[in-house]
Short mmCIF file of C-alpha atoms (C1' of nucleotides) in Angstrom, two decimals:
data_model
loop_
_atom_site.label_atom_id
_atom_site.label_comp_id
_atom_site.label_asym_id
_atom_site.label_seq_id
_atom_site.Cartn_x
_atom_site.Cartn_y
_atom_site.Cartn_z
CA MET A 1 165.20 174.37 112.88
CA PRO A 2 167.20 172.03 110.85
CA GLU A 3 165.63 169.36 108.76
CA LEU A 4 167.47 167.69 105.90
CA PRO A 5 167.71 170.78 103.65
CA GLU A 6 169.21 172.99 106.36
CA VAL A 7 171.77 170.32 107.26
CA GLU A 8 172.65 169.86 103.59
CA VAL A 9 173.02 173.63 103.07
CA THR A 10 175.37 173.71 106.05
CA ARG A 11 177.30 170.71 104.73
CA ARG A 12 177.83 172.23 101.30
CA GLY A 13 179.01 175.54 102.69
CA LEU A 14 181.29 174.02 105.27
CA ALA A 15 182.78 171.52 102.82
CA ARG A 16 184.31 174.41 100.87
CA CYS A 17 186.02 175.83 103.98
CA LEU A 18 186.98 172.57 105.67
CA GLU A 19 187.98 169.88 103.21
CA GLY A 20 191.75 169.59 103.10
CA GLN A 21 192.14 171.79 106.19
CA VAL A 22 193.73 170.62 109.43
CA LEU A 23 191.90 170.72 112.74
CA VAL A 24 194.12 171.64 115.66
CA GLY A 25 191.84 171.31 118.67
CA ALA A 26 188.70 172.95 119.96
CA THR A 27 187.41 175.32 122.60
CA ILE A 28 184.49 173.79 124.46
CA ARG A 29 182.72 176.52 126.43
CA ASN A 30 179.68 174.47 127.35
CA ALA A 31 179.87 170.69 127.00
CA GLN A 32 176.27 170.13 128.05
CA LEU A 33 174.33 169.29 124.93
CA ARG A 34 172.17 166.19 124.48
CA TYR A 35 175.28 164.22 125.41
CA PRO A 36 178.51 165.66 126.84
CA VAL A 37 180.64 167.10 124.02
CA PRO A 38 183.55 164.62 123.43
CA GLU A 39 186.78 165.79 125.03
CA GLN A 40 188.84 164.32 122.17
CA LEU A 41 187.82 167.37 120.12
CA ALA A 42 190.10 169.56 122.22
CA ASP A 43 193.13 167.37 121.49
CA THR A 44 195.59 169.55 119.56
CA ALA A 45 197.21 166.75 117.53
CA PRO A 46 196.74 167.72 113.84
CA ASN A 47 193.69 166.11 112.30
CA LEU A 48 193.17 166.35 108.54
CA VAL A 49 189.61 166.86 107.27
CA LEU A 50 189.00 164.39 104.45
CA ALA A 51 185.31 164.91 103.70
CA LEU A 52 182.01 166.28 104.93
CA VAL A 53 179.14 163.85 104.64
CA ARG A 54 175.45 164.07 105.51
CA ARG A 55 173.36 161.12 106.68
CA ALA A 56 169.74 161.96 107.53
CA LYS A 57 170.03 165.11 109.68
CA TYR A 58 173.53 164.24 110.88
CA LEU A 59 176.61 166.00 109.59
CA ILE A 60 179.78 163.90 109.59
CA ILE A 61 183.25 165.43 109.48
CA GLU A 62 185.45 162.57 108.36
CA THR A 63 189.02 163.18 109.48
CA SER A 64 192.26 161.24 109.42
CA ARG A 65 191.69 160.21 113.04
CA ALA A 66 187.97 159.97 113.59
CA ALA A 67 184.49 160.93 112.50
CA ILE A 68 183.07 163.98 114.22
CA ILE A 69 179.31 163.53 114.04
CA ILE A 70 177.12 166.55 114.64
CA HIS A 71 173.35 166.82 115.00
CA LEU A 72 171.98 170.36 115.06
CA GLY A 73 168.90 169.52 117.16
CA MET A 74 166.30 172.29 117.08
CA SER A 75 168.46 175.39 117.15
CA GLY A 76 172.02 174.43 116.24
CA THR A 77 174.05 176.31 113.63
CA LEU A 78 177.62 175.91 112.36
CA ARG A 79 179.42 178.95 110.97
CA TYR A 80 182.86 179.39 109.50
CA LEU A 81 184.77 182.37 110.87
CA SER A 82 187.98 183.36 109.10
CA VAL A 83 188.77 185.67 112.01
CA ALA A 84 187.69 184.66 115.50
CA THR A 85 185.23 187.14 117.00
CA ALA A 86 184.08 187.34 120.62
CA PRO A 87 181.75 184.41 121.34
CA SER A 88 178.21 185.12 122.50
CA ARG A 89 176.13 183.34 125.11
CA HIS A 90 175.20 180.18 123.21
CA ASP A 91 178.40 179.69 121.21
CA HIS A 92 179.30 176.39 122.83
CA VAL A 93 182.08 174.96 120.65
CA ASP A 94 184.81 176.31 118.33
CA LEU A 95 186.79 173.94 116.11
CA HIS A 96 190.18 175.50 115.37
CA LEU A 97 191.87 175.28 111.98
CA SER A 98 195.65 175.33 111.49
CA GLN A 99 195.35 178.34 109.14
CA GLY A 100 193.70 180.43 111.84
CA GLY A 101 189.97 180.29 111.16
CA CYS A 102 187.40 178.37 113.15
CA VAL A 103 184.04 176.65 112.88
CA ARG A 104 181.69 177.88 115.59
CA TYR A 105 178.72 175.90 116.91
CA ARG A 106 175.82 177.86 118.38
CA ASP A 107 172.83 176.13 119.96
CA PRO A 108 170.55 178.08 122.34
CA ARG A 109 168.28 175.15 123.15
CA ARG A 110 171.12 172.61 123.44
CA PHE A 111 169.18 169.75 121.87
CA GLY A 112 172.09 169.20 119.51
CA ALA A 113 174.67 166.42 119.79
CA TRP A 114 178.38 165.90 119.06
CA LEU A 115 179.79 162.39 118.79
CA TRP A 116 183.36 161.19 118.26
CA VAL A 117 183.82 157.85 116.49
CA GLU A 118 187.43 156.55 116.24
CA ARG A 119 188.56 155.44 112.81
CA PRO A 120 188.68 151.63 112.96
CA GLY A 121 191.75 149.60 111.97
CA ALA A 122 190.10 147.66 109.18
CA GLU A 123 188.05 150.19 107.35
CA ALA A 124 184.62 149.62 105.87
CA VAL A 125 182.57 151.94 103.66
CA ASN A 126 180.78 154.51 105.84
CA TRP A 127 182.58 153.12 108.89
CA TRP A 128 181.17 155.87 111.14
CA GLU A 129 177.77 154.23 110.87
CA SER A 130 179.04 151.79 113.48
CA ASP A 131 177.44 154.31 115.80
CA GLU A 132 174.13 152.86 116.93
CA ARG A 133 172.18 156.05 116.24
CA LEU A 134 173.24 156.12 112.61
CA ARG A 135 172.98 152.41 112.02
CA GLN A 136 169.25 152.21 112.56
CA LEU A 137 168.34 155.06 110.22
CA GLY A 138 165.98 154.46 107.29
CA PRO A 139 166.77 155.21 103.63
CA GLU A 140 167.86 158.60 102.30
CA PRO A 141 165.11 160.33 100.31
CA PHE A 142 167.35 160.69 97.24
CA ASP A 143 168.54 157.07 97.29
CA PRO A 144 167.51 155.64 93.91
CA ALA A 145 166.90 152.30 95.62
CA LEU A 146 164.00 153.92 97.49
CA THR A 147 160.86 153.58 95.39
CA ALA A 148 157.13 154.09 95.81
CA GLU A 149 156.80 150.33 95.51
CA CYS A 150 158.98 149.87 98.64
CA TRP A 151 156.68 152.16 100.58
CA TYR A 152 153.58 150.50 99.22
CA ARG A 153 154.73 147.02 100.19
CA ALA A 154 155.97 148.06 103.63
CA THR A 155 152.65 149.59 104.64
CA ARG A 156 150.07 146.92 103.82
CA GLY A 157 147.79 146.39 106.79
CA LYS A 158 149.22 149.31 108.79
CA LYS A 159 147.06 151.96 110.34
CA GLN A 160 149.54 154.68 111.25
CA GLU A 161 148.74 158.20 110.05
CA VAL A 162 150.83 159.07 107.00
CA LYS A 163 152.31 162.27 108.45
CA ARG A 164 153.63 160.52 111.54
CA TRP A 165 154.88 157.63 109.42
CA LEU A 166 156.74 160.04 107.12
CA MET A 167 158.44 161.70 110.09
CA ASP A 168 159.41 158.65 112.12
CA GLY A 169 162.67 157.90 110.31
CA ARG A 170 162.03 154.32 109.24
CA ALA A 171 160.34 154.73 105.86
CA VAL A 172 162.63 157.62 104.95
CA VAL A 173 164.88 160.06 106.82
CA GLY A 174 165.11 163.82 106.68
CA ALA A 175 161.44 164.83 106.66
CA GLY A 176 160.68 166.88 109.75
CA ASN A 177 157.58 168.84 110.60
CA ILE A 178 157.93 171.46 107.85
CA TYR A 179 158.82 169.23 104.92
CA ALA A 180 156.45 166.41 105.89
CA ALA A 181 153.55 168.88 105.87
CA GLU A 182 154.72 170.54 102.66
CA SER A 183 155.22 167.30 100.73
CA LEU A 184 151.80 165.97 101.80
CA PHE A 185 150.25 169.17 100.52
CA LEU A 186 152.08 168.99 97.19
CA ALA A 187 151.07 165.32 96.85
CA GLY A 188 147.44 166.15 97.71
CA ILE A 189 147.32 163.65 100.57
CA ASP A 190 145.40 164.11 103.84
CA PRO A 191 147.98 163.91 106.67
CA ARG A 192 145.50 161.86 108.75
CA ARG A 193 145.15 159.15 106.11
CA SER A 194 146.34 155.72 107.22
CA VAL A 195 149.35 154.35 105.36
CA GLY A 196 147.57 151.06 104.72
CA SER A 197 144.84 152.87 102.78
CA MET A 198 147.26 154.40 100.28
CA GLY A 199 147.81 152.82 96.89
CA ARG A 200 150.78 152.92 94.54
CA VAL A 201 149.64 156.14 92.90
CA ARG A 202 149.60 158.08 96.17
CA TYR A 203 153.02 156.70 97.19
CA ALA A 204 154.47 157.71 93.84
CA ARG A 205 153.06 161.22 94.23
CA LEU A 206 154.34 161.46 97.80
CA LEU A 207 157.89 160.38 97.02
CA GLU A 208 158.05 162.72 94.06
CA ALA A 209 156.69 165.60 96.15
CA LEU A 210 159.12 164.93 98.99
CA ARG A 211 162.11 164.90 96.67
CA ARG A 212 160.97 168.04 94.92
CA VAL A 213 160.33 170.01 98.09
CA LEU A 214 163.65 168.97 99.67
CA ASP A 215 165.50 169.85 96.47
CA GLN A 216 163.91 173.27 96.19
CA ALA A 217 164.50 173.99 99.87
CA ILE A 218 168.20 173.17 99.50
CA GLU A 219 168.46 175.43 96.45
CA ALA A 220 166.79 178.23 98.45
CA GLY A 221 169.29 177.90 101.30
CA GLY A 222 166.82 176.17 103.64
CA SER A 223 163.99 177.62 105.74
CA THR A 224 164.82 180.25 108.35
CA LEU A 225 161.97 180.46 110.87
CA ARG A 226 163.83 182.00 113.74
CA ASP A 227 167.51 181.30 113.81
CA PHE A 228 168.77 179.07 111.02
CA VAL A 229 171.80 180.44 109.21
CA ASP A 230 174.29 178.75 106.90
CA ASP A 231 178.07 178.55 107.26
CA ARG A 232 178.40 182.24 106.30
CA GLY A 233 175.63 183.41 108.63
CA GLU A 234 173.16 183.88 105.76
CA MET A 235 169.47 183.08 106.26
CA GLY A 236 167.58 180.71 103.99
CA TYR A 237 164.52 181.92 102.12
CA PHE A 238 162.49 178.78 101.49
CA GLN A 239 160.08 179.83 104.27
CA HIS A 240 158.56 182.19 101.69
CA SER A 241 157.63 179.16 99.59
CA HIS A 242 155.79 177.24 102.29
CA HIS A 243 152.26 176.33 101.22
CA VAL A 244 150.91 175.09 104.56
CA TYR A 245 153.51 175.15 107.34
CA GLY A 246 152.87 178.21 109.51
CA ARG A 247 149.81 179.22 107.47
CA ALA A 248 146.92 177.90 109.61
CA GLY A 249 143.75 179.96 109.07
CA LYS A 250 145.09 181.49 105.86
CA PRO A 251 143.67 180.62 102.43
CA CYS A 252 144.97 177.61 100.52
CA LEU A 253 147.19 178.85 97.71
CA LEU A 254 145.46 176.51 95.27
CA CYS A 255 141.76 176.69 96.20
CA ALA A 256 141.49 179.52 98.80
CA THR A 257 139.85 177.25 101.40
CA GLU A 258 140.89 178.13 104.94
CA LEU A 259 143.85 175.92 105.99
CA ARG A 260 143.18 173.78 109.02
CA GLN A 261 145.46 173.09 111.98
CA ILE A 262 145.46 169.82 113.92
CA ARG A 263 147.73 168.02 116.38
CA GLN A 264 149.43 164.76 115.41
CA GLY A 265 151.71 163.17 117.99
CA GLN A 266 152.67 166.38 119.81
CA ARG A 267 153.30 168.18 116.52
CA THR A 268 151.24 170.77 114.71
CA THR A 269 150.00 169.86 111.24
CA VAL A 270 148.47 172.36 108.81
CA PHE A 271 146.66 171.14 105.71
CA CYS A 272 144.00 171.97 103.16
CA PRO A 273 140.84 169.95 103.80
CA VAL A 274 139.85 170.29 100.13
CA CYS A 275 143.11 169.71 98.22
CA GLN A 276 144.39 166.94 100.50
CA ARG A 277 142.45 163.67 100.41
"C1'" DC B 1 156.93 144.64 119.66
"C1'" DG B 2 154.73 149.24 118.50
"C1'" DA B 3 152.46 153.51 119.80
"C1'" DG B 4 152.05 157.45 122.84
"C1'" DC B 5 153.98 160.77 125.55
"C1'" DA B 6 157.16 163.35 128.70
"C1'" DA B 7 161.58 165.13 128.82
"C1'" DC B 8 165.61 167.71 127.39
"C1'" DC B 9 166.36 173.74 127.10
"C1'" DT B 10 165.90 178.64 125.80
"C1'" DG B 11 163.44 182.33 123.60
"C1'" DC B 12 159.60 184.48 121.92
"C1'" DA B 13 154.64 185.67 121.21
"C1'" DT B 14 150.37 186.07 123.49
"C1'" DG B 15 147.10 187.21 126.93
"C1'" DC B 16 145.72 188.69 131.43
"C1'" DT C 1 155.05 196.91 132.59
"C1'" DG C 2 155.18 192.28 134.44
"C1'" DC C 3 154.19 187.66 134.83
"C1'" DA C 4 152.28 183.16 133.44
"C1'" DT C 5 151.44 180.19 129.71
"C1'" DG C 6 152.14 177.85 125.52
"C1'" DC C 7 154.63 176.85 121.60
"C1'" DA C 8 158.89 176.10 118.42
"C1'" DG C 9 162.77 173.11 113.21
"C1'" DG C 10 164.25 166.89 116.92
"C1'" DT C 11 165.28 162.82 119.30
"C1'" DT C 12 165.40 159.67 123.23
"C1'" DG C 13 163.71 156.74 126.51
"C1'" DC C 14 160.06 155.62 129.45
"C1'" DT C 15 155.38 153.73 129.90
"C1'" DC C 16 151.36 150.95 128.40
#
DNA sequence: CGAGCAACCTGCATGC
DNA sequence: TGCATGCAGGTTGCTC
């Protein structure tokens, strides 16, 4: 489910309910996610929420004691409940707030992850990135320091297919299978094209398309394919704006050619063989 | 070192 | 109806 837009939609919604609130422990019903859910979460010592931050597809709850880092995996959702209701089968974690509400994590497939990073004594900017998994992430798509020229220079002589390159987290973070396919369509680039064969013009189009599609998806509340919901349990509606993802065999919205489906590194790619070159 | 691929887990759509 | 198969938004960690 969640690529960058869905994580950002969740962050924005949750920030309103959580910032300035005090966490007072957690109920962990099933600790078995990608890694065991950290036991420190259940500690009832008051823990002030200072900020909610997103880095790539990670959500970071910065508190007075630690950073609680959450990855939603394929099927994770975080919802704010002002009144606790009976949990259902895949509601694995509740974070309790001093005022009585809670944040509930649901994740049927359990590919998600929760990490606890202690606040260090001598504090640096973005200190939670001391975690190995966050440290090695590539640039944020909206970072002004990321330019088409960076991409152009980094790819000379490389043969990797552009769709796999876009998704692998080194050139840029946040583009998963939906938004990689969509931005390649909007940029008019064949997903099989090798990155070394692309010039500055194509990189400029691609970066612009990626930023636009991520922006619009965030504004639309994300894409709900099966189970994504925001902090209030509301579905996104950007799935209605997909041009290629999930539309194999249907006509291209620009030229009516039948959209083609291929496999690239275990993932399905849909594209228009006429519009994308 | 990079690329390719299986694995992690549940639910749902499809086809026999 | 029931069962087997394949596929799904992501990442890790193992091979070659």
